[in-house]
Amino acid sequence: SQTIHQWPATLVQPVGSPLSLECTVEGTSNPNLYWYRQAAGRGLQLLFYSIGIDQISSEVPQNLSASRPQDRQFILSSKKLLLSDSGFYLCAWKGGTWQRAFFGQGTRLTVV
Amino acid sequence: DQQVKQNSPSLSVQEGRISILNCDYTNSMFDYFLWYKKYPAEGPTFLISISSIKDKNEDGRFTVFLNKSAKHLSLHIVPSQPGDSAVYFCAASGLAGGYNKLIFGAGTRLAVHP
C-alpha cells in the first residue's frame, strides 16, 4: 500500500540554526512530491515541487531549499532559520489526481 | 495574494444540524475544487471534489455546491456528527507553469457538539 511519512511532528529551533525536514514515500515510484507551508491565518502555500530525482522547482523565493536525493525522499532544509520560517510544513505526494494525493502528518516548526 | 480564501476560521454546530463551510476563489482557470479533512496529528485526507463544469456534487452526507459567477463554493454536511469535528481545507487545482498545482485556503475548524 502507498504511504507517506514526514517527521518530526513538532520542532522548536533557535534563530540561525539549520533545519532538515524529511519526507519519504512508500509503495510507489517516481511520485510528484510537494512541500507546503502554512503561516498563521493563511492557506497552505506551495514552496517546492519535484517531478524526479534532483528535479526541484521553487514557487517562492525564501530562506529554504529542497532536495530529492532519492526517488522517494524529499528533504526541506535551511542553513539559518529566521523567525518568519515558523509555521506548519506539509509534504504531499500526487501520483495521479489530487483526489488520490497523500499528505504527511505535517511538522509544526517554531523558531525562537 | 490568496487565490483561495476561507474567511471563517471556525464553526460550531449542534449534532444533527447542517454544517455549511464556505470558500471563495479568484482564479477562473481552476478546473477542480476539492475539500480535505484534517484531524490533529494526521495529514489532510480527500473528502469530496467538484469539477468546474458542474454546480453540485453529492456523496452521502456531504454535498459541494459551486457558483462560478460568484467564484464561491460551499460544503454542506447533513446531518452533522461529532466525528465530523476537524479542520476542513478548501483547495483548487489547475495547470500553471506546466504542472498541476493545488492551492489551499487557510482552513475552517468545525466543532460538532452534542
mmCIF file of C-alpha atoms in Angstrom:
data_model
loop_
_atom_site.group_PDB
_atom_site.id
_atom_site.type_symbol
_atom_site.label_atom_id
_atom_site.label_comp_id
_atom_site.label_asym_id
_atom_site.label_seq_id
_atom_site.Cartn_x
_atom_site.Cartn_y
_atom_site.Cartn_z
ATOM 1 C CA SER A 1 0.000 0.000 0.000
ATOM 2 C CA GLN A 2 1.041 3.590 -0.537
ATOM 3 C CA THR A 3 2.088 5.655 2.456
ATOM 4 C CA ILE A 4 3.892 8.882 3.187
ATOM 5 C CA HIS A 5 5.995 9.604 6.244
ATOM 6 C CA GLN A 6 7.003 13.029 7.456
ATOM 7 C CA TRP A 7 8.988 13.852 10.567
ATOM 8 C CA PRO A 8 9.337 15.301 13.077
ATOM 9 C CA ALA A 9 5.796 16.268 14.075
ATOM 10 C CA THR A 10 6.911 19.272 16.104
ATOM 11 C CA LEU A 11 10.172 21.177 16.235
ATOM 12 C CA VAL A 12 11.425 24.189 18.173
ATOM 13 C CA GLN A 13 14.604 25.710 16.799
ATOM 14 C CA PRO A 14 16.572 28.864 17.643
ATOM 15 C CA VAL A 15 17.044 31.615 15.091
ATOM 16 C CA GLY A 16 20.143 30.982 12.992
ATOM 17 C CA SER A 17 20.117 27.217 13.446
ATOM 18 C CA PRO A 18 19.862 24.790 10.498
ATOM 19 C CA LEU A 19 16.759 22.860 9.527
ATOM 20 C CA SER A 20 16.153 19.499 7.927
ATOM 21 C CA LEU A 21 12.675 18.045 7.463
ATOM 22 C CA GLU A 22 12.367 14.694 5.762
ATOM 23 C CA CYS A 23 9.540 13.148 3.789
ATOM 24 C CA THR A 24 9.568 9.615 2.414
ATOM 25 C CA VAL A 25 7.063 7.752 0.307
ATOM 26 C CA GLU A 26 6.417 4.013 0.131
ATOM 27 C CA GLY A 27 4.509 1.889 -2.318
ATOM 28 C CA THR A 28 5.102 3.896 -5.451
ATOM 29 C CA SER A 29 7.816 5.014 -7.821
ATOM 30 C CA ASN A 30 8.569 8.330 -9.497
ATOM 31 C CA PRO A 31 5.978 10.280 -7.489
ATOM 32 C CA ASN A 32 5.395 14.018 -7.804
ATOM 33 C CA LEU A 33 6.359 15.448 -4.415
ATOM 34 C CA TYR A 34 5.444 18.782 -2.857
ATOM 35 C CA TRP A 35 6.338 20.872 0.184
ATOM 36 C CA TYR A 36 3.729 23.274 1.518
ATOM 37 C CA ARG A 37 3.846 25.756 4.388
ATOM 38 C CA GLN A 38 1.042 27.365 6.334
ATOM 39 C CA ALA A 39 1.798 30.575 8.195
ATOM 40 C CA ALA A 40 -0.647 31.770 10.843
ATOM 41 C CA GLY A 41 -4.037 32.706 9.343
ATOM 42 C CA ARG A 42 -3.061 31.858 5.798
ATOM 43 C CA GLY A 43 -3.586 28.956 3.425
ATOM 44 C CA LEU A 44 -1.124 26.233 2.680
ATOM 45 C CA GLN A 45 1.398 27.848 0.344
ATOM 46 C CA LEU A 46 3.317 25.723 -2.148
ATOM 47 C CA LEU A 47 7.073 26.044 -1.557
ATOM 48 C CA PHE A 48 8.675 23.386 -3.766
ATOM 49 C CA TYR A 49 7.673 20.589 -6.075
ATOM 50 C CA SER A 50 9.671 17.804 -7.657
ATOM 51 C CA ILE A 51 8.923 15.512 -10.575
ATOM 52 C CA GLY A 52 12.061 13.381 -10.173
ATOM 53 C CA ILE A 53 15.468 12.910 -8.582
ATOM 54 C CA ASP A 54 17.367 16.214 -8.401
ATOM 55 C CA GLN A 55 14.499 17.947 -10.223
ATOM 56 C CA ILE A 56 13.262 20.693 -7.907
ATOM 57 C CA SER A 57 11.202 23.748 -8.717
ATOM 58 C CA SER A 58 10.744 26.605 -6.290
ATOM 59 C CA GLU A 59 7.493 28.518 -6.149
ATOM 60 C CA VAL A 60 8.524 31.447 -3.958
ATOM 61 C CA PRO A 61 11.888 32.983 -3.074
ATOM 62 C CA GLN A 62 12.710 32.245 0.526
ATOM 63 C CA ASN A 63 15.206 31.119 3.110
ATOM 64 C CA LEU A 64 14.572 27.448 2.394
ATOM 65 C CA SER A 65 15.807 24.875 -0.094
ATOM 66 C CA ALA A 66 14.679 21.406 -1.103
ATOM 67 C CA SER A 67 16.480 18.327 -2.327
ATOM 68 C CA ARG A 68 15.472 14.967 -3.699
ATOM 69 C CA PRO A 69 18.464 12.649 -3.371
ATOM 70 C CA GLN A 70 16.388 9.508 -3.942
ATOM 71 C CA ASP A 71 13.198 8.796 -5.860
ATOM 72 C CA ARG A 72 11.045 8.518 -2.746
ATOM 73 C CA GLN A 73 12.786 11.029 -0.482
ATOM 74 C CA PHE A 74 12.148 14.759 -0.346
ATOM 75 C CA ILE A 75 14.038 16.985 2.081
ATOM 76 C CA LEU A 76 13.351 20.578 3.127
ATOM 77 C CA SER A 77 16.352 22.463 4.504
ATOM 78 C CA SER A 78 17.616 25.775 5.727
ATOM 79 C CA LYS A 79 21.140 26.826 6.646
ATOM 80 C CA LYS A 80 19.970 29.560 9.045
ATOM 81 C CA LEU A 81 16.400 29.753 10.269
ATOM 82 C CA LEU A 82 14.559 33.060 10.575
ATOM 83 C CA LEU A 83 11.644 33.849 12.875
ATOM 84 C CA SER A 84 9.450 34.115 9.768
ATOM 85 C CA ASP A 85 10.159 30.451 8.937
ATOM 86 C CA SER A 86 7.823 29.414 11.743
ATOM 87 C CA GLY A 87 4.754 27.605 10.523
ATOM 88 C CA PHE A 88 3.168 24.305 9.637
ATOM 89 C CA TYR A 89 5.015 22.337 6.944
ATOM 90 C CA LEU A 90 3.304 19.647 4.928
ATOM 91 C CA CYS A 91 4.704 17.144 2.467
ATOM 92 C CA ALA A 92 2.459 15.734 -0.253
ATOM 93 C CA TRP A 93 2.630 13.099 -2.931
ATOM 94 C CA LYS A 94 0.472 13.079 -6.034
ATOM 95 C CA GLY A 95 0.717 10.049 -8.295
ATOM 96 C CA GLY A 96 -2.292 10.814 -10.444
ATOM 97 C CA THR A 97 -5.007 13.227 -9.458
ATOM 98 C CA TRP A 98 -5.217 15.423 -6.366
ATOM 99 C CA GLN A 99 -8.184 13.325 -5.267
ATOM 100 C CA ARG A 100 -5.711 10.475 -4.816
ATOM 101 C CA ALA A 101 -2.931 12.521 -3.234
ATOM 102 C CA PHE A 102 -1.379 11.559 0.093
ATOM 103 C CA PHE A 103 -0.275 14.054 2.711
ATOM 104 C CA GLY A 104 2.153 13.692 5.574
ATOM 105 C CA GLN A 105 1.059 14.472 9.103
ATOM 106 C CA GLY A 106 2.827 17.821 8.987
ATOM 107 C CA THR A 107 5.561 19.454 11.048
ATOM 108 C CA ARG A 108 4.842 22.360 13.373
ATOM 109 C CA LEU A 109 8.044 24.449 13.355
ATOM 110 C CA THR A 110 8.549 27.208 15.894
ATOM 111 C CA VAL A 111 11.615 29.380 15.505
ATOM 112 C CA VAL A 112 12.501 31.171 18.733
ATOM 113 C CA ASP B 1 -2.194 37.134 -2.885
ATOM 114 C CA GLN B 2 -4.519 34.411 -1.643
ATOM 115 C CA GLN B 3 -6.294 32.787 -4.561
ATOM 116 C CA VAL B 4 -8.405 30.560 -2.303
ATOM 117 C CA LYS B 5 -9.976 32.047 0.811
ATOM 118 C CA GLN B 6 -11.841 30.536 3.717
ATOM 119 C CA ASN B 7 -12.967 33.541 5.714
ATOM 120 C CA SER B 8 -14.347 31.651 8.707
ATOM 121 C CA PRO B 9 -11.559 30.199 10.841
ATOM 122 C CA SER B 10 -14.029 28.261 12.960
ATOM 123 C CA LEU B 11 -17.597 26.980 13.019
ATOM 124 C CA SER B 12 -19.615 25.380 15.811
ATOM 125 C CA VAL B 13 -22.683 23.281 15.006
ATOM 126 C CA GLN B 14 -25.016 21.129 17.011
ATOM 127 C CA GLU B 15 -25.133 17.411 16.258
ATOM 128 C CA GLY B 16 -27.820 16.573 13.700
ATOM 129 C CA ARG B 17 -27.923 20.065 12.199
ATOM 130 C CA ILE B 18 -26.387 21.233 8.931
ATOM 131 C CA SER B 19 -22.789 22.447 8.717
ATOM 132 C CA ILE B 20 -22.006 24.874 5.904
ATOM 133 C CA LEU B 21 -18.380 25.683 5.155
ATOM 134 C CA ASN B 22 -17.639 28.406 2.642
ATOM 135 C CA CYS B 23 -14.793 29.095 0.250
ATOM 136 C CA ASP B 24 -14.077 31.855 -2.281
ATOM 137 C CA TYR B 25 -11.571 31.879 -5.112
ATOM 138 C CA THR B 26 -10.204 34.443 -7.525
ATOM 139 C CA ASN B 27 -8.801 32.482 -10.484
ATOM 140 C CA SER B 28 -11.284 31.479 -13.171
ATOM 141 C CA MET B 29 -8.822 28.948 -14.617
ATOM 142 C CA PHE B 30 -9.170 26.420 -11.793
ATOM 143 C CA ASP B 31 -10.575 23.143 -13.155
ATOM 144 C CA TYR B 32 -11.316 21.251 -9.943
ATOM 145 C CA PHE B 33 -12.234 22.251 -6.425
ATOM 146 C CA LEU B 34 -11.559 19.873 -3.551
ATOM 147 C CA TRP B 35 -12.311 19.616 0.131
ATOM 148 C CA TYR B 36 -9.900 17.921 2.519
ATOM 149 C CA LYS B 37 -10.465 16.975 6.121
ATOM 150 C CA LYS B 38 -7.701 17.043 8.712
ATOM 151 C CA TYR B 39 -7.665 15.538 12.177
ATOM 152 C CA PRO B 40 -4.961 16.530 14.691
ATOM 153 C CA ALA B 41 -1.599 14.780 14.150
ATOM 154 C CA GLU B 42 -2.738 13.443 10.783
ATOM 155 C CA GLY B 43 -2.317 14.631 7.223
ATOM 156 C CA PRO B 44 -5.296 16.006 5.293
ATOM 157 C CA THR B 45 -7.423 13.388 3.554
ATOM 158 C CA PHE B 46 -9.547 13.907 0.487
ATOM 159 C CA LEU B 47 -13.250 14.309 1.174
ATOM 160 C CA ILE B 48 -15.109 15.423 -1.946
ATOM 161 C CA SER B 49 -14.458 17.384 -5.137
ATOM 162 C CA ILE B 50 -16.310 19.119 -7.914
ATOM 163 C CA SER B 51 -15.369 19.831 -11.496
ATOM 164 C CA SER B 52 -15.557 23.434 -12.658
ATOM 165 C CA ILE B 53 -18.178 22.392 -15.218
ATOM 166 C CA LYS B 54 -20.570 21.157 -12.526
ATOM 167 C CA ASP B 55 -22.565 23.066 -9.935
ATOM 168 C CA LYS B 56 -23.242 20.298 -7.442
ATOM 169 C CA ASN B 57 -21.695 17.039 -6.305
ATOM 170 C CA GLU B 58 -23.132 14.834 -3.590
ATOM 171 C CA ASP B 59 -21.578 11.954 -1.651
ATOM 172 C CA GLY B 60 -23.610 10.659 1.243
ATOM 173 C CA ARG B 61 -23.891 13.334 3.910
ATOM 174 C CA PHE B 62 -21.541 15.655 2.013
ATOM 175 C CA THR B 63 -22.557 17.973 -0.816
ATOM 176 C CA VAL B 64 -20.423 20.581 -2.511
ATOM 177 C CA PHE B 65 -22.017 23.467 -4.397
ATOM 178 C CA LEU B 66 -20.157 25.608 -6.925
ATOM 179 C CA ASN B 67 -21.278 29.078 -8.005
ATOM 180 C CA LYS B 68 -18.903 30.081 -10.782
ATOM 181 C CA SER B 69 -20.348 33.532 -11.328
ATOM 182 C CA ALA B 70 -19.708 34.356 -7.687
ATOM 183 C CA LYS B 71 -16.457 32.357 -7.556
ATOM 184 C CA HIS B 72 -17.795 30.667 -4.469
ATOM 185 C CA LEU B 73 -18.163 27.110 -3.274
ATOM 186 C CA SER B 74 -19.594 25.591 -0.151
ATOM 187 C CA LEU B 75 -19.525 22.245 1.600
ATOM 188 C CA HIS B 76 -22.726 21.069 3.289
ATOM 189 C CA ILE B 77 -22.682 18.308 5.863
ATOM 190 C CA VAL B 78 -26.092 16.941 6.773
ATOM 191 C CA PRO B 79 -26.634 15.697 9.414
ATOM 192 C CA SER B 80 -23.517 16.759 11.267
ATOM 193 C CA GLN B 81 -21.929 14.221 13.595
ATOM 194 C CA PRO B 82 -19.352 14.625 16.374
ATOM 195 C CA GLY B 83 -16.874 12.626 14.265
ATOM 196 C CA ASP B 84 -17.029 15.397 11.653
ATOM 197 C CA SER B 85 -15.151 17.691 14.044
ATOM 198 C CA ALA B 86 -11.916 18.514 12.213
ATOM 199 C CA VAL B 87 -10.234 21.199 10.143
ATOM 200 C CA TYR B 88 -11.602 21.432 6.611
ATOM 201 C CA PHE B 89 -9.439 22.785 3.804
ATOM 202 C CA CYS B 90 -10.836 24.080 0.559
ATOM 203 C CA ALA B 91 -8.450 23.704 -2.386
ATOM 204 C CA ALA B 92 -8.414 24.443 -6.089
ATOM 205 C CA SER B 93 -6.396 22.768 -8.806
ATOM 206 C CA GLY B 94 -5.320 23.954 -12.212
ATOM 207 C CA LEU B 95 -2.449 23.999 -14.671
ATOM 208 C CA ALA B 96 0.193 26.637 -14.043
ATOM 209 C CA GLY B 97 3.809 26.701 -15.171
ATOM 210 C CA GLY B 98 3.422 23.324 -16.884
ATOM 211 C CA TYR B 99 2.211 21.293 -13.972
ATOM 212 C CA ASN B 100 -0.959 20.783 -11.992
ATOM 213 C CA LYS B 101 -0.978 22.999 -8.900
ATOM 214 C CA LEU B 102 -3.128 22.656 -5.812
ATOM 215 C CA ILE B 103 -3.833 25.854 -3.907
ATOM 216 C CA PHE B 104 -5.303 25.709 -0.423
ATOM 217 C CA GLY B 105 -7.362 28.002 1.740
ATOM 218 C CA ALA B 106 -6.473 28.638 5.370
ATOM 219 C CA GLY B 107 -8.924 26.042 6.693
ATOM 220 C CA THR B 108 -12.044 26.124 8.855
ATOM 221 C CA ARG B 109 -12.148 24.320 12.172
ATOM 222 C CA LEU B 110 -15.524 22.614 12.575
ATOM 223 C CA ALA B 111 -16.731 21.590 16.017
ATOM 224 C CA VAL B 112 -19.861 19.448 16.198
ATOM 225 C CA HIS B 113 -21.212 19.277 19.735
ATOM 226 C CA PRO B 114 -23.926 17.017 21.165
#
